[in-house]
mmCIF file of C-alpha atoms and ligand atoms in Angstrom:
data_model
loop_
_atom_site.group_PDB
_atom_site.id
_atom_site.type_symbol
_atom_site.label_atom_id
_atom_site.label_comp_id
_atom_site.label_asym_id
_atom_site.label_seq_id
_atom_site.Cartn_x
_atom_site.Cartn_y
_atom_site.Cartn_z
ATOM 1 C CA UNK A 376 1.469 13.234 10.837
ATOM 2 C CA UNK A 377 4.288 10.711 10.808
ATOM 3 C CA UNK A 378 4.008 7.562 8.732
ATOM 4 C CA UNK A 379 4.457 5.028 11.525
ATOM 5 C CA UNK A 380 1.720 6.397 13.740
ATOM 6 C CA UNK A 381 -0.629 6.570 10.787
ATOM 7 C CA UNK A 382 -0.245 2.913 9.982
ATOM 8 C CA UNK A 383 -0.439 1.855 13.588
ATOM 9 C CA UNK A 384 -3.712 3.662 13.984
ATOM 10 C CA UNK A 385 -5.087 2.613 10.623
ATOM 11 C CA UNK A 386 -4.440 -1.021 11.422
ATOM 12 C CA UNK A 387 -5.883 -0.654 14.869
ATOM 13 C CA UNK A 388 -9.012 0.769 13.357
ATOM 14 C CA UNK A 389 -9.454 -2.115 10.984
ATOM 15 C CA UNK A 390 -9.202 -4.421 13.988
ATOM 16 C CA UNK A 391 -11.814 -2.536 15.919
ATOM 17 C CA UNK A 392 -13.985 -2.613 12.845
ATOM 18 C CA UNK A 393 -13.623 -6.350 12.591
ATOM 19 C CA UNK A 394 -14.366 -6.917 16.238
ATOM 20 C CA UNK A 395 -17.356 -4.621 16.375
ATOM 21 C CA UNK A 396 -18.903 -5.735 13.164
ATOM 22 C CA UNK A 397 -18.565 -9.451 13.658
ATOM 23 C CA UNK A 398 -20.378 -9.351 16.987
ATOM 24 C CA UNK A 399 -23.961 -9.567 15.897
ATOM 25 C CA UNK A 400 -26.143 -10.200 18.913
ATOM 26 C CA UNK A 401 -28.429 -12.704 17.152
ATOM 27 C CA UNK A 402 -25.743 -15.214 16.138
ATOM 28 C CA UNK A 403 -22.752 -16.408 18.129
ATOM 29 C CA UNK A 404 -19.595 -15.311 16.345
ATOM 30 C CA UNK A 405 -17.209 -18.116 15.329
ATOM 31 C CA UNK A 406 -13.990 -18.034 17.392
ATOM 32 C CA UNK A 407 -10.840 -16.477 15.982
ATOM 33 C CA UNK A 408 -7.196 -16.379 17.041
ATOM 34 C CA UNK A 409 -5.086 -13.314 16.460
ATOM 35 C CA UNK A 410 -1.601 -11.855 16.796
ATOM 36 C CA UNK A 411 -0.052 -8.524 15.956
ATOM 37 C CA UNK A 412 3.482 -7.206 15.631
ATOM 38 C CA UNK A 413 5.648 -4.394 14.325
ATOM 39 C CA UNK A 414 7.637 -4.437 11.084
ATOM 40 C CA UNK A 415 8.342 -2.266 8.028
ATOM 41 C CA UNK A 416 7.670 0.890 10.053
ATOM 42 C CA UNK A 417 4.120 -0.266 10.625
ATOM 43 C CA UNK A 418 1.977 -2.909 12.317
ATOM 44 C CA UNK A 419 0.802 -6.268 11.050
ATOM 45 C CA UNK A 420 -2.083 -8.380 12.257
ATOM 46 C CA UNK A 421 -2.984 -11.948 11.422
ATOM 47 C CA UNK A 422 -6.453 -13.231 12.274
ATOM 48 C CA UNK A 423 -7.060 -16.978 11.956
ATOM 49 C CA UNK A 424 -10.403 -18.757 12.036
ATOM 50 C CA UNK A 425 -10.870 -21.101 14.991
ATOM 51 C CA UNK A 426 -9.318 -21.588 18.400
ATOM 52 C CA UNK A 427 -5.591 -22.130 18.024
ATOM 53 C CA UNK A 428 -3.462 -23.048 21.047
ATOM 54 C CA UNK A 429 -0.909 -20.507 22.230
ATOM 55 C CA UNK A 430 2.177 -22.539 21.259
ATOM 56 C CA UNK A 431 1.038 -23.097 17.683
ATOM 57 C CA UNK A 432 -0.063 -19.489 17.395
ATOM 58 C CA UNK A 433 3.338 -18.311 18.564
ATOM 59 C CA UNK A 434 5.090 -20.538 16.012
ATOM 60 C CA UNK A 435 2.889 -19.081 13.244
ATOM 61 C CA UNK A 436 3.677 -15.580 14.472
ATOM 62 C CA UNK A 437 7.430 -16.194 14.363
ATOM 63 C CA UNK A 438 7.113 -17.497 10.800
ATOM 64 C CA UNK A 439 5.028 -14.524 9.668
ATOM 65 C CA UNK A 440 7.455 -12.140 11.343
ATOM 66 C CA UNK A 441 10.438 -13.764 9.612
ATOM 67 C CA UNK A 442 8.759 -13.384 6.211
ATOM 68 C CA UNK A 443 8.084 -9.693 6.878
ATOM 69 C CA UNK A 444 11.531 -8.927 8.265
ATOM 70 C CA UNK A 445 13.161 -10.563 5.259
ATOM 71 C CA UNK A 446 11.166 -8.306 2.909
ATOM 72 C CA UNK A 447 11.987 -5.285 5.059
ATOM 73 C CA UNK A 448 15.721 -6.076 4.937
ATOM 74 C CA UNK A 449 15.534 -6.250 1.149
ATOM 75 C CA UNK A 450 13.204 -3.375 0.287
ATOM 76 C CA UNK A 451 13.265 -0.728 3.010
ATOM 77 C CA UNK A 452 14.377 2.767 2.017
ATOM 78 C CA UNK A 453 14.967 3.351 5.755
ATOM 79 C CA UNK A 454 17.777 0.757 5.928
ATOM 80 C CA UNK A 455 20.979 1.828 4.147
ATOM 81 C CA UNK A 456 21.962 -1.859 3.864
ATOM 82 C CA UNK A 457 18.792 -2.985 2.028
ATOM 83 C CA UNK A 458 19.081 -4.149 -1.575
ATOM 84 C CA UNK A 459 16.917 -1.253 -2.643
ATOM 85 C CA UNK A 460 19.125 1.304 -0.856
ATOM 86 C CA UNK A 461 22.297 -0.270 -2.250
ATOM 87 C CA UNK A 462 20.879 -0.242 -5.785
ATOM 88 C CA UNK A 463 19.896 3.413 -5.329
ATOM 89 C CA UNK A 464 23.316 4.377 -3.963
ATOM 90 C CA UNK A 465 25.234 2.588 -6.716
ATOM 91 C CA UNK A 466 26.268 5.288 -9.224
ATOM 92 C CA UNK A 467 26.451 2.978 -12.214
ATOM 93 C CA UNK A 468 24.444 1.738 -15.180
ATOM 94 C CA UNK A 469 25.739 -1.852 -14.762
ATOM 95 C CA UNK A 470 23.312 -4.692 -13.972
ATOM 96 C CA UNK A 471 23.152 -5.435 -10.225
ATOM 97 C CA UNK A 472 22.114 -8.905 -9.004
ATOM 98 C CA UNK A 473 19.228 -8.791 -6.500
ATOM 99 C CA UNK A 474 16.946 -11.306 -4.767
ATOM 100 C CA UNK A 475 14.047 -12.854 -6.663
ATOM 101 C CA UNK A 476 11.656 -11.034 -4.297
ATOM 102 C CA UNK A 477 13.045 -7.589 -5.101
ATOM 103 C CA UNK A 478 13.101 -8.285 -8.839
ATOM 104 C CA UNK A 479 9.495 -9.562 -8.706
ATOM 105 C CA UNK A 480 8.293 -6.427 -6.934
ATOM 106 C CA UNK A 481 10.216 -4.090 -9.265
ATOM 107 C CA UNK A 482 8.913 -5.997 -12.312
ATOM 108 C CA UNK A 483 5.304 -5.653 -11.124
ATOM 109 C CA UNK A 484 5.879 -1.993 -10.202
ATOM 110 C CA UNK A 485 7.232 -1.202 -13.685
ATOM 111 C CA UNK A 486 4.268 -2.931 -15.321
ATOM 112 C CA UNK A 487 1.839 -0.921 -13.174
ATOM 113 C CA UNK A 488 3.835 2.200 -14.076
ATOM 114 C CA UNK A 489 3.144 1.496 -17.752
ATOM 115 C CA UNK A 490 -0.490 0.557 -17.114
ATOM 116 C CA UNK A 491 -1.132 3.845 -15.277
ATOM 117 C CA UNK A 492 0.782 6.053 -17.763
ATOM 118 C CA UNK A 493 3.477 6.801 -15.178
ATOM 119 C CA UNK A 494 1.153 7.670 -12.277
ATOM 120 C CA UNK A 495 2.777 4.851 -10.327
ATOM 121 C CA UNK A 496 6.491 5.516 -10.375
ATOM 122 C CA UNK A 497 9.040 3.834 -8.085
ATOM 123 C CA UNK A 498 11.645 6.480 -8.969
ATOM 124 C CA UNK A 499 9.826 9.369 -7.209
ATOM 125 C CA UNK A 500 11.855 8.778 -4.013
ATOM 126 C CA UNK A 501 14.059 11.888 -4.365
ATOM 127 C CA UNK A 502 10.905 14.017 -4.712
ATOM 128 C CA UNK A 503 9.288 12.247 -1.745
ATOM 129 C CA UNK A 504 12.404 13.169 0.289
ATOM 130 C CA UNK A 505 12.411 16.739 -1.023
ATOM 131 C CA UNK A 506 8.826 17.178 0.145
ATOM 132 C CA UNK A 507 9.800 15.819 3.568
ATOM 133 C CA UNK A 508 8.043 12.427 3.449
ATOM 134 C CA UNK A 509 11.118 10.217 3.153
ATOM 135 C CA UNK A 510 13.504 8.625 5.658
ATOM 136 C CA UNK A 511 15.181 11.961 6.441
ATOM 137 C CA UNK A 512 12.582 14.131 8.092
ATOM 138 C CA UNK A 513 12.721 17.836 7.378
ATOM 139 C CA UNK A 514 10.688 20.839 8.329
ATOM 140 C CA UNK A 515 7.347 20.942 6.533
ATOM 141 C CA UNK A 516 8.303 23.378 3.784
ATOM 142 C CA UNK A 517 7.257 23.828 0.188
ATOM 143 C CA UNK A 518 10.404 23.249 -1.919
ATOM 144 C CA UNK A 519 11.716 25.679 -4.543
ATOM 145 C CA UNK A 520 10.465 25.000 -8.097
ATOM 146 C CA UNK A 521 14.080 24.796 -9.317
ATOM 147 C CA UNK A 522 14.765 21.929 -6.884
ATOM 148 C CA UNK A 523 11.657 20.107 -8.087
ATOM 149 C CA UNK A 524 12.729 20.497 -11.739
ATOM 150 C CA UNK A 525 16.233 19.258 -10.970
ATOM 151 C CA UNK A 526 14.867 16.075 -9.359
ATOM 152 C CA UNK A 527 12.174 15.518 -12.018
ATOM 153 C CA UNK A 528 15.036 15.200 -14.499
ATOM 154 C CA UNK A 529 16.387 12.162 -12.637
ATOM 155 C CA UNK A 530 13.069 10.337 -12.235
ATOM 156 C CA UNK A 531 11.063 8.125 -14.577
ATOM 157 C CA UNK A 532 10.121 4.449 -14.113
ATOM 158 C CA UNK A 533 11.108 3.718 -17.708
ATOM 159 C CA UNK A 534 14.727 4.438 -16.743
ATOM 160 C CA UNK A 535 14.818 1.244 -14.614
ATOM 161 C CA UNK A 536 15.321 -2.165 -16.233
ATOM 162 C CA UNK A 537 14.515 -5.453 -14.546
ATOM 163 C CA UNK A 538 15.306 -9.107 -15.331
ATOM 164 C CA UNK A 539 13.726 -11.996 -13.469
ATOM 165 C CA UNK A 540 16.007 -14.929 -14.362
ATOM 166 C CA UNK A 541 18.564 -14.378 -13.062
ATOM 167 C CA UNK A 542 17.083 -11.548 -10.986
ATOM 168 C CA UNK A 543 18.833 -8.223 -11.571
ATOM 169 C CA UNK A 544 18.255 -4.513 -11.960
ATOM 170 C CA UNK A 545 19.852 -1.764 -13.992
ATOM 171 C CA UNK A 546 19.514 2.023 -14.125
ATOM 172 C CA UNK A 547 19.605 3.905 -17.393
ATOM 173 C CA UNK A 548 20.651 7.005 -15.423
ATOM 174 C CA UNK A 549 23.112 6.309 -12.563
ATOM 175 C CA UNK A 550 21.528 9.026 -10.376
ATOM 176 C CA UNK A 551 18.181 7.230 -10.258
ATOM 177 C CA UNK A 552 16.833 5.952 -6.915
ATOM 178 C CA UNK A 553 13.984 3.511 -6.284
ATOM 179 C CA UNK A 554 11.302 3.525 -3.578
ATOM 180 C CA UNK A 555 9.035 0.487 -3.175
ATOM 181 C CA UNK A 556 7.086 1.938 -0.216
ATOM 182 C CA UNK A 557 3.788 2.051 -2.102
ATOM 183 C CA UNK A 558 3.857 -1.633 -3.113
ATOM 184 C CA UNK A 559 6.010 -3.490 -0.538
ATOM 185 C CA UNK A 560 3.365 -3.694 2.195
ATOM 186 C CA UNK A 561 0.901 -5.310 -0.194
ATOM 187 C CA UNK A 562 3.603 -7.694 -1.415
ATOM 188 C CA UNK A 563 4.468 -8.545 2.193
ATOM 189 C CA UNK A 564 0.816 -9.375 2.947
ATOM 190 C CA UNK A 565 0.772 -11.681 -0.112
ATOM 191 C CA UNK A 566 3.937 -13.481 1.058
ATOM 192 C CA UNK A 567 2.635 -14.012 4.598
ATOM 193 C CA UNK A 568 -0.642 -15.332 3.173
ATOM 194 C CA UNK A 569 1.284 -17.728 0.900
ATOM 195 C CA UNK A 570 3.273 -18.967 3.920
ATOM 196 C CA UNK A 571 0.090 -19.608 5.920
ATOM 197 C CA UNK A 572 -1.467 -21.483 2.991
ATOM 198 C CA UNK A 573 1.639 -23.659 2.680
ATOM 199 C CA UNK A 574 1.225 -24.472 6.397
ATOM 200 C CA UNK A 575 -2.242 -25.832 5.631
ATOM 201 C CA UNK A 576 -4.137 -22.810 6.941
ATOM 202 C CA UNK A 577 -6.988 -21.707 4.672
ATOM 203 C CA UNK A 578 -9.168 -19.271 6.609
ATOM 204 C CA UNK A 579 -7.453 -16.070 7.707
ATOM 205 C CA UNK A 580 -6.871 -12.353 7.278
ATOM 206 C CA UNK A 581 -3.366 -10.932 6.922
ATOM 207 C CA UNK A 582 -3.089 -7.166 7.327
ATOM 208 C CA UNK A 583 0.158 -5.210 6.887
ATOM 209 C CA UNK A 584 -0.049 -1.439 7.389
ATOM 210 C CA UNK A 585 -3.690 -1.356 6.339
ATOM 211 C CA UNK A 586 -3.294 -3.577 3.246
ATOM 212 C CA UNK A 587 -5.255 -6.810 3.602
ATOM 213 C CA UNK A 588 -5.336 -10.366 2.219
ATOM 214 C CA UNK A 589 -8.470 -12.377 2.992
ATOM 215 C CA UNK A 590 -8.602 -16.150 2.536
ATOM 216 C CA UNK A 591 -11.547 -18.480 3.088
ATOM 217 C CA UNK A 592 -14.079 -17.536 5.732
ATOM 218 C CA UNK A 593 -14.453 -16.933 9.429
ATOM 219 C CA UNK A 594 -16.866 -19.838 9.808
ATOM 220 C CA UNK A 595 -18.985 -22.128 7.618
ATOM 221 C CA UNK A 596 -21.802 -19.568 7.445
ATOM 222 C CA UNK A 597 -19.783 -16.450 8.235
ATOM 223 C CA UNK A 598 -17.684 -14.529 5.739
ATOM 224 C CA UNK A 599 -14.804 -12.311 6.818
ATOM 225 C CA UNK A 600 -16.018 -8.738 7.032
ATOM 226 C CA UNK A 601 -13.541 -5.912 6.520
ATOM 227 C CA UNK A 602 -14.176 -2.287 7.442
ATOM 228 C CA UNK A 603 -12.868 0.560 5.284
ATOM 229 C CA UNK A 604 -11.886 3.676 7.184
ATOM 230 C CA UNK A 605 -13.720 6.903 6.293
ATOM 231 C CA UNK A 606 -11.336 9.521 4.830
ATOM 232 C CA UNK A 607 -11.454 11.921 7.787
ATOM 233 C CA UNK A 608 -8.321 13.471 9.289
ATOM 234 C CA UNK A 609 -9.941 14.643 12.523
ATOM 235 C CA UNK A 610 -11.524 11.371 13.621
ATOM 236 C CA UNK A 611 -11.561 7.681 12.807
ATOM 237 C CA UNK A 612 -14.661 5.921 11.615
ATOM 238 C CA UNK A 613 -15.484 2.808 9.655
ATOM 239 C CA UNK A 614 -17.375 3.665 6.477
ATOM 240 C CA UNK A 615 -18.115 0.726 4.203
ATOM 241 C CA UNK A 616 -17.935 -2.874 5.303
ATOM 242 C CA UNK A 617 -17.109 -5.536 2.726
ATOM 243 C CA UNK A 618 -17.638 -9.301 2.915
ATOM 244 C CA UNK A 619 -14.626 -10.784 1.191
ATOM 245 C CA UNK A 620 -13.278 -14.230 0.373
ATOM 246 C CA UNK A 621 -9.965 -15.041 -1.366
ATOM 247 C CA UNK A 622 -9.320 -11.405 -2.200
ATOM 248 C CA UNK A 623 -6.860 -8.648 -1.361
ATOM 249 C CA UNK A 624 -7.783 -5.070 -0.522
ATOM 250 C CA UNK A 625 -5.607 -1.951 -0.374
ATOM 251 C CA UNK A 626 -6.518 1.623 0.489
ATOM 252 C CA UNK A 627 -4.734 4.927 -0.170
ATOM 253 C CA UNK A 628 -5.861 8.324 1.014
ATOM 254 C CA UNK A 629 -4.831 11.947 1.332
ATOM 255 C CA UNK A 630 -6.143 12.290 4.878
ATOM 256 C CA UNK A 631 -3.373 11.029 7.177
ATOM 257 C CA UNK A 632 0.154 11.565 5.908
ATOM 258 C CA UNK A 633 0.369 15.220 4.864
ATOM 259 C CA UNK A 634 1.454 18.658 6.024
ATOM 260 C CA UNK A 635 -0.265 22.019 5.746
ATOM 261 C CA UNK A 636 1.239 25.323 4.644
ATOM 262 C CA UNK A 637 -0.737 28.519 4.067
ATOM 263 C CA UNK A 638 -4.001 26.620 4.323
ATOM 264 C CA UNK A 639 -3.015 24.109 1.639
ATOM 265 C CA UNK A 640 -2.656 20.398 2.250
ATOM 266 C CA UNK A 641 0.423 18.630 0.833
ATOM 267 C CA UNK A 642 0.043 14.839 0.646
ATOM 268 C CA UNK A 643 2.798 12.193 0.706
ATOM 269 C CA UNK A 644 1.606 10.922 -2.672
ATOM 270 C CA UNK A 645 3.599 12.697 -5.371
ATOM 271 C CA UNK A 646 2.408 13.179 -8.939
ATOM 272 C CA UNK A 647 5.470 11.978 -10.910
ATOM 273 C CA UNK A 648 4.305 14.014 -13.901
ATOM 274 C CA UNK A 649 4.630 17.336 -12.054
ATOM 275 C CA UNK A 650 6.826 16.628 -9.006
ATOM 276 C CA UNK A 651 4.123 18.113 -6.761
ATOM 277 C CA UNK A 652 1.904 16.354 -4.209
ATOM 278 C CA UNK A 653 -1.489 15.397 -5.545
ATOM 279 C CA UNK A 654 -4.144 18.106 -5.419
ATOM 280 C CA UNK A 655 -7.655 17.092 -6.405
ATOM 281 C CA UNK A 656 -11.000 15.977 -5.007
ATOM 282 C CA UNK A 657 -10.172 12.285 -4.590
ATOM 283 C CA UNK A 658 -9.992 11.646 -0.826
ATOM 284 C CA UNK A 659 -9.443 7.876 -0.818
ATOM 285 C CA UNK A 660 -9.252 4.831 -3.064
ATOM 286 C CA UNK A 661 -9.829 1.190 -2.209
ATOM 287 C CA UNK A 662 -8.763 -1.468 -4.713
ATOM 288 C CA UNK A 663 -9.717 -5.161 -4.709
ATOM 289 C CA UNK A 664 -7.481 -7.578 -6.567
ATOM 290 C CA UNK A 665 -6.292 -11.172 -6.121
ATOM 291 C CA UNK A 666 -2.770 -9.713 -5.613
ATOM 292 C CA UNK A 667 -2.315 -7.375 -2.649
ATOM 293 C CA UNK A 668 0.912 -5.998 -4.159
ATOM 294 C CA UNK A 669 -1.028 -4.971 -7.250
ATOM 295 C CA UNK A 670 -3.928 -3.594 -5.195
ATOM 296 C CA UNK A 671 -1.467 -1.545 -3.077
ATOM 297 C CA UNK A 672 0.283 -0.035 -6.106
ATOM 298 C CA UNK A 673 -2.960 0.639 -7.959
ATOM 299 C CA UNK A 674 -4.432 2.421 -4.916
ATOM 300 C CA UNK A 675 -1.471 4.825 -4.905
ATOM 301 C CA UNK A 676 -1.600 5.218 -8.710
ATOM 302 C CA UNK A 677 -5.314 6.011 -8.567
ATOM 303 C CA UNK A 678 -4.666 8.675 -5.924
ATOM 304 C CA UNK A 679 -2.253 10.273 -8.409
ATOM 305 C CA UNK A 680 -4.662 10.039 -11.343
ATOM 306 C CA UNK A 681 -7.480 11.806 -9.512
ATOM 307 C CA UNK A 682 -11.201 11.009 -9.577
ATOM 308 C CA UNK A 683 -11.955 11.205 -13.305
ATOM 309 C CA UNK A 684 -8.871 9.570 -14.829
ATOM 310 C CA UNK A 685 -8.885 6.909 -12.098
ATOM 311 C CA UNK A 686 -12.526 6.019 -12.660
ATOM 312 C CA UNK A 687 -12.176 5.772 -16.429
ATOM 313 C CA UNK A 688 -9.052 3.580 -16.084
ATOM 314 C CA UNK A 689 -10.933 1.317 -13.630
ATOM 315 C CA UNK A 690 -13.780 0.868 -16.115
ATOM 316 C CA UNK A 691 -11.498 0.430 -19.120
ATOM 317 C CA UNK A 692 -9.091 -2.029 -17.481
ATOM 318 C CA UNK A 693 -11.718 -3.840 -15.369
ATOM 319 C CA UNK A 694 -10.118 -2.802 -12.058
ATOM 320 C CA UNK A 695 -12.215 -3.124 -8.888
ATOM 321 C CA UNK A 696 -12.051 0.376 -7.387
ATOM 322 C CA UNK A 697 -14.057 2.297 -4.810
ATOM 323 C CA UNK A 698 -13.365 6.033 -5.012
ATOM 324 C CA UNK A 699 -14.354 8.455 -2.257
ATOM 325 C CA UNK A 700 -14.641 11.922 -3.759
ATOM 326 C CA UNK A 701 -14.928 15.221 -1.862
ATOM 327 C CA UNK A 702 -17.809 17.429 -3.004
ATOM 328 C CA UNK A 703 -19.237 20.637 -1.507
ATOM 329 C CA UNK A 704 -22.042 18.545 -0.015
ATOM 330 C CA UNK A 705 -19.790 15.860 1.497
ATOM 331 C CA UNK A 706 -18.173 12.614 0.348
ATOM 332 C CA UNK A 707 -19.558 10.797 -2.684
ATOM 333 C CA UNK A 708 -18.651 7.167 -3.445
ATOM 334 C CA UNK A 709 -18.027 5.841 -6.937
ATOM 335 C CA UNK A 710 -17.731 2.091 -7.489
ATOM 336 C CA UNK A 711 -16.393 0.641 -10.724
ATOM 337 C CA UNK A 712 -18.310 -2.250 -12.310
ATOM 338 C CA UNK A 713 -15.579 -4.694 -11.304
ATOM 339 C CA UNK A 714 -15.838 -3.469 -7.694
ATOM 340 C CA UNK A 715 -19.581 -4.010 -7.639
ATOM 341 C CA UNK A 716 -19.054 -7.545 -8.935
ATOM 342 C CA UNK A 717 -16.314 -8.414 -6.408
ATOM 343 C CA UNK A 718 -17.891 -6.783 -3.366
ATOM 344 C CA UNK A 719 -21.650 -6.720 -3.357
ATOM 345 C CA UNK A 720 -22.699 -4.155 -0.756
ATOM 346 C CA UNK A 721 -22.880 -5.602 2.749
ATOM 347 C CA UNK A 722 -24.165 -4.554 6.194
HETATM 348 P P1 ADP B 1146 -0.868 5.100 0.715
HETATM 349 O O1 ADP B 1146 -1.498 4.146 1.682
HETATM 350 O O2 ADP B 1146 -1.304 6.521 0.868
HETATM 351 O O3 ADP B 1146 -0.887 4.608 -0.711
HETATM 352 P P2 ADP B 1146 1.716 4.006 0.691
HETATM 353 O O4 ADP B 1146 2.623 3.858 1.864
HETATM 354 O O5 ADP B 1146 1.124 2.807 0.041
HETATM 355 O O6 ADP B 1146 0.625 5.049 1.142
HETATM 356 O O7 ADP B 1146 2.502 4.809 -0.424
HETATM 357 C C1 ADP B 1146 2.992 6.092 -0.174
HETATM 358 C C2 ADP B 1146 4.498 6.114 -0.346
HETATM 359 O O8 ADP B 1146 4.783 5.746 -1.700
HETATM 360 C C3 ADP B 1146 5.090 7.491 -0.177
HETATM 361 O O9 ADP B 1146 5.464 7.720 1.162
HETATM 362 C C4 ADP B 1146 6.277 7.440 -1.121
HETATM 363 O O10 ADP B 1146 7.368 6.786 -0.511
HETATM 364 C C5 ADP B 1146 5.779 6.564 -2.248
HETATM 365 N N1 ADP B 1146 5.159 7.302 -3.370
HETATM 366 C C6 ADP B 1146 4.656 8.560 -3.382
HETATM 367 N N2 ADP B 1146 4.152 8.876 -4.591
HETATM 368 C C7 ADP B 1146 4.323 7.759 -5.361
HETATM 369 C C8 ADP B 1146 4.014 7.450 -6.734
HETATM 370 N N3 ADP B 1146 3.421 8.335 -7.527
HETATM 371 N N4 ADP B 1146 4.352 6.213 -7.195
HETATM 372 C C9 ADP B 1146 4.957 5.315 -6.390
HETATM 373 N N5 ADP B 1146 5.271 5.544 -5.107
HETATM 374 C C10 ADP B 1146 4.955 6.756 -4.592
HETATM 375 MG MG1 MG B 1147 -0.005 1.961 -1.706
#
């Protein structure tokens, strides 16, 4: 299934979840205002508490869209002119000046790379392309082991260096490429949320491609309630519902963007340690964190680590994680202590 349709549908589902679950017959639901749009190969939706007139809402939408487009122009691997593409194409080990935004995202990505022992790795792009999940679509084929080995030799997050002031990047190996796809949507949601806050708005949900930032509440007595999609590839269902305030949430799963060959499923999440798509019993991960960029990256990293390593890292590093694990008798949920503290069970 192609990336864009996945995100469109995932976002749509979260919306339906919100609508359905906030309509409790006993209490009138506080009014909300909402807009959606397309950017970064995906959809975004902003939901604001209260009745907002159409003109103001349109002005807010234009502002949100501008923030997202700016990030897309800088970080997309689909645009040859983006900073990220230009840095990747540059066959040099010289420092290259970049925007503060790009340097901030790369800096955070490298730190999460170290924190997850290389499970999160922004240099896996060439392997993502080889497996057919990158900008250039290819037939769904399993690559030759020699091709995987050749590309593994030119990956490794520790071969990228980043400075924040002034913002610049450098490659230790000129062949290296970077791919911020697994962190940029979360970062974009953070930036839109920051823009809304600076406009004096305090109660809203920003969702970009399924990654969510929640601020304030829907009404004085009503928290925002966010549905998490069940990890099913044949149908779409809301599983857990969380009541959240001033928190970001990101989800990664193996159940949408994949191809099948000889009865095996190959996911778009690549294990940078082997060069192969992940292959284990972890079906989905949801991370809660004040930073959506961090939550987004950690969700992908946890999908790489697999159920056991991911759960022990969550407990050790106090990361709020909900893991959905496949077992012969169905899905089993595992919640880290930090997750239980941040999201007491609702519904
Ligand atoms: P998900 O919602 O499944 O996490 P994302 O879009 O956040 O999906 O991230 C998946 C994308 O991240 C892939 O399409 C690829 O470009 C990139 N990617 C794949 N494996 C890794 C990895 N181990 N570390 C960082 N980025 C990765
Ligand atoms: Mg991600």
